[in-house]
Short mmCIF file of C-alpha atoms in Angstrom, two decimals:
data_model
loop_
_atom_site.label_atom_id
_atom_site.label_comp_id
_atom_site.label_asym_id
_atom_site.label_seq_id
_atom_site.Cartn_x
_atom_site.Cartn_y
_atom_site.Cartn_z
CA MET A 1 57.45 63.88 88.78
CA GLU A 2 57.93 65.74 92.03
CA THR A 3 59.88 62.84 93.54
CA ILE A 4 62.24 62.72 90.53
CA ARG A 5 62.92 66.44 90.87
CA ARG A 6 63.45 66.21 94.62
CA ASN A 7 65.60 63.01 94.59
CA ILE A 8 67.63 63.38 91.37
CA LEU A 9 67.63 66.93 89.91
CA GLN A 10 68.00 68.84 93.20
CA PRO A 11 71.09 66.87 94.35
CA ILE A 12 72.67 67.45 90.91
CA LYS A 13 72.00 71.23 91.22
CA ASP A 14 73.42 71.23 94.75
CA LEU A 15 76.54 69.33 93.62
CA TRP A 16 77.04 71.80 90.71
CA SER A 17 76.70 74.73 93.10
CA LEU A 18 79.32 73.15 95.38
CA ILE A 19 81.71 72.66 92.44
CA VAL A 20 81.31 76.31 91.34
CA GLY A 21 81.94 77.50 94.90
CA LEU A 22 85.06 75.34 95.24
CA LYS A 23 86.34 76.65 91.90
CA VAL A 24 86.07 80.27 93.13
CA THR A 25 87.70 79.38 96.45
CA GLY A 26 90.51 77.48 94.73
CA LYS A 27 91.18 80.40 92.37
CA TYR A 28 91.68 82.90 95.21
CA PHE A 29 93.52 80.35 97.37
CA ALA A 30 96.21 80.05 94.70
CA MET A 31 96.55 83.84 94.13
CA LYS A 32 99.24 85.97 95.76
CA GLN A 33 98.24 87.36 99.17
CA VAL A 34 97.22 91.04 99.05
CA THR A 35 96.72 91.75 102.76
CA VAL A 36 99.55 93.07 104.90
CA HIS A 37 100.46 91.78 108.35
CA TYR A 38 100.92 95.05 110.18
CA PRO A 39 103.31 95.86 112.01
CA ARG A 40 105.59 93.17 110.55
CA GLN A 41 105.01 94.58 107.06
CA VAL A 42 104.24 98.09 105.84
CA ILE A 43 102.42 99.33 102.76
CA ASP A 44 104.72 100.11 99.86
CA ASP A 45 104.69 103.58 98.30
CA GLU A 46 102.91 102.43 95.14
CA ASN A 47 99.89 101.12 97.05
CA LEU A 48 100.01 104.01 99.51
CA LYS A 49 99.36 106.46 96.65
CA THR A 50 96.01 104.80 95.96
CA TYR A 51 94.83 105.15 99.58
CA ALA A 52 92.27 107.89 100.23
CA GLY A 53 92.35 108.88 103.89
CA HIS A 54 91.11 112.08 105.48
CA ILE A 55 91.32 115.31 103.52
CA GLU A 56 94.19 117.77 103.77
CA LEU A 57 94.96 121.18 102.34
CA VAL A 58 97.23 121.70 99.36
CA GLY A 59 99.79 124.49 99.56
CA LYS A 60 100.53 127.03 96.89
CA PRO A 61 103.36 126.03 94.55
CA LYS A 62 105.51 129.05 95.43
CA ASP A 63 104.57 129.15 99.14
CA PRO A 64 103.78 125.63 100.41
CA CYS A 65 102.87 126.96 103.87
CA MET A 66 100.00 129.01 102.44
CA PRO A 67 96.92 127.02 101.37
CA ARG A 68 95.38 127.41 97.94
CA CYS A 69 92.01 127.70 99.70
CA ILE A 70 90.07 130.91 99.00
CA SER A 71 87.56 130.43 101.85
CA CYS A 72 84.64 130.05 99.46
CA GLN A 73 82.97 127.55 101.83
CA MET A 74 81.98 125.22 98.95
CA CYS A 75 83.50 122.22 100.75
CA ALA A 76 81.70 122.97 104.02
CA THR A 77 78.37 123.60 102.29
CA SER A 78 78.50 120.47 100.18
CA CYS A 79 79.65 118.17 103.01
CA PRO A 80 76.71 115.89 103.90
CA SER A 81 78.27 115.06 107.28
CA GLY A 82 78.97 118.63 108.35
CA CYS A 83 82.50 117.79 109.40
CA ILE A 84 84.30 120.76 107.79
CA LYS A 85 84.44 124.21 109.35
CA VAL A 86 86.14 127.03 107.43
CA THR A 87 86.66 130.39 109.11
CA LYS A 88 87.22 133.42 106.91
CA GLN A 89 89.72 136.12 107.80
CA LYS A 90 88.43 139.50 108.78
CA ALA A 91 89.32 142.61 106.84
CA PRO A 92 92.16 144.57 108.46
CA LYS A 93 91.16 147.69 110.35
CA PRO A 94 92.35 150.84 108.62
CA THR A 95 95.02 152.86 110.36
CA PRO A 96 94.04 156.32 111.65
CA GLU A 97 95.71 157.89 108.60
CA GLN A 98 93.79 155.62 106.23
CA GLN A 99 90.57 156.28 108.16
CA LYS A 100 91.12 160.02 107.87
CA ALA A 101 91.86 159.75 104.14
CA MET A 102 88.72 157.64 103.62
CA GLU A 103 86.57 160.19 105.44
CA GLU A 104 88.03 163.03 103.38
CA ALA A 105 87.40 161.14 100.16
CA LYS A 106 83.87 160.35 101.28
CA ALA A 107 83.28 164.06 102.05
CA LYS A 108 84.42 164.95 98.52
CA GLY A 109 81.93 162.49 97.11
CA GLU A 110 84.50 160.03 95.86
CA LYS A 111 83.98 156.31 96.03
CA VAL A 112 85.78 154.88 99.06
CA LYS A 113 87.32 151.45 98.79
CA LYS A 114 87.61 149.69 102.15
CA PRO A 115 90.45 147.24 102.78
CA ALA A 116 89.48 143.75 101.64
CA ALA A 117 89.86 140.63 103.74
CA PRO A 118 92.56 138.19 102.66
CA LYS A 119 91.19 135.20 100.79
CA ASN A 120 93.09 132.53 102.67
CA PRO A 121 91.18 131.04 105.64
CA ALA A 122 91.82 131.93 109.27
CA GLY A 123 90.86 128.42 110.34
CA PHE A 124 90.14 125.11 108.62
CA MET A 125 88.93 122.36 110.94
CA LEU A 126 88.01 118.79 110.07
CA ASP A 127 86.17 116.43 112.41
CA TYR A 128 87.28 113.15 110.90
CA SER A 129 85.09 111.16 113.31
CA LEU A 130 82.04 112.52 111.43
CA CYS A 131 83.45 112.23 107.89
CA SER A 132 81.77 109.74 105.57
CA LEU A 133 84.67 109.78 103.05
CA CYS A 134 82.34 110.68 100.21
CA GLY A 135 84.92 112.99 98.61
CA THR A 136 82.36 115.65 97.71
CA CYS A 137 84.52 118.36 99.29
CA VAL A 138 87.47 117.42 97.08
CA GLU A 139 85.30 117.38 93.96
CA VAL A 140 83.60 120.76 94.49
CA CYS A 141 86.70 122.76 95.41
CA PRO A 142 87.11 125.35 92.62
CA VAL A 143 90.86 125.87 93.22
CA LYS A 144 91.77 122.21 93.95
CA SER A 145 92.94 123.05 97.45
CA LEU A 146 91.85 119.73 98.98
CA ARG A 147 93.17 116.23 98.47
CA PHE A 148 93.04 112.90 100.26
CA SER A 149 95.93 112.17 102.58
CA ASN A 150 97.99 109.02 102.63
CA ASP A 151 97.94 108.91 106.43
CA ILE A 152 97.21 105.21 106.74
CA TYR A 153 98.52 104.67 110.28
CA LEU A 154 96.03 106.92 112.06
CA VAL A 155 95.12 105.88 115.60
CA GLY A 156 93.57 107.60 118.59
CA THR A 157 91.98 106.89 121.94
CA SER A 158 89.23 109.53 121.84
CA ARG A 159 87.12 111.38 119.30
CA ASP A 160 89.14 114.53 119.90
CA ASP A 161 92.17 112.78 118.43
CA PHE A 162 90.40 112.88 115.06
CA LYS A 163 89.70 116.61 114.99
CA PHE A 164 92.32 118.17 112.77
CA ASP A 165 93.41 121.74 112.24
CA LEU A 166 94.30 121.40 108.57
CA LEU A 167 96.12 124.76 108.43
CA GLU A 168 98.45 123.64 111.19
CA ARG A 169 98.88 120.29 109.49
CA LEU A 170 99.81 122.00 106.20
CA ARG A 171 102.38 124.18 107.97
CA SER A 172 103.87 121.23 109.82
CA GLN A 173 104.22 119.25 106.58
CA ALA A 174 106.03 122.15 104.90
CA GLU A 175 107.76 123.32 108.08
CA PRO A 176 111.35 123.57 106.84
CA ARG A 177 110.15 126.03 104.21
CA CYS A 178 107.82 128.05 106.48
CA ASP A 179 109.03 131.32 107.91
CA ALA A 180 105.99 132.12 110.05
CA PRO A 181 105.30 130.11 113.21
CA ALA A 182 102.36 127.71 113.18
CA SER A 183 99.04 129.11 114.37
CA LYS A 184 97.43 127.97 117.60
CA LYS A 185 95.10 125.01 117.46
CA GLN A 186 91.45 126.06 117.64
#
């Protein structure tokens, strides 16, 4: 019985496996090619929209140079790779007149309200060389201030080439509409 299985049934199973494999290969051989021969060809806009590259900030609808980000740090806390660093802005120092008025109000027993820090971040850095592209930062953002970029032709010669100042990148993308100069790279 063992010789029949080894000499007749096993070759039939092997031949069937070969036929199934050739059928799959033939199916994809006849299909239209989906890869692109860069740099002779470029990705069309329809396919570029589906690409999820590194993250970038989304500007406000009325002021595209100002990010929607409220510096809540949810993206940085949820990032498993630790590649996002958000720096909050400091509260402005009160002028001497404001300081004097606050002291007088405090002396009267009134509740003094100190100037609040602006919600938009002072710095938003991404180390793309550490990013695992999990997309958790985009999902947890409460104000939808992050999205994936379509920057498909990203190259560099060192790890520092993949450290992005996303605030500067946002301003450079909306530069014709920005009045304020771009901040210095941190």
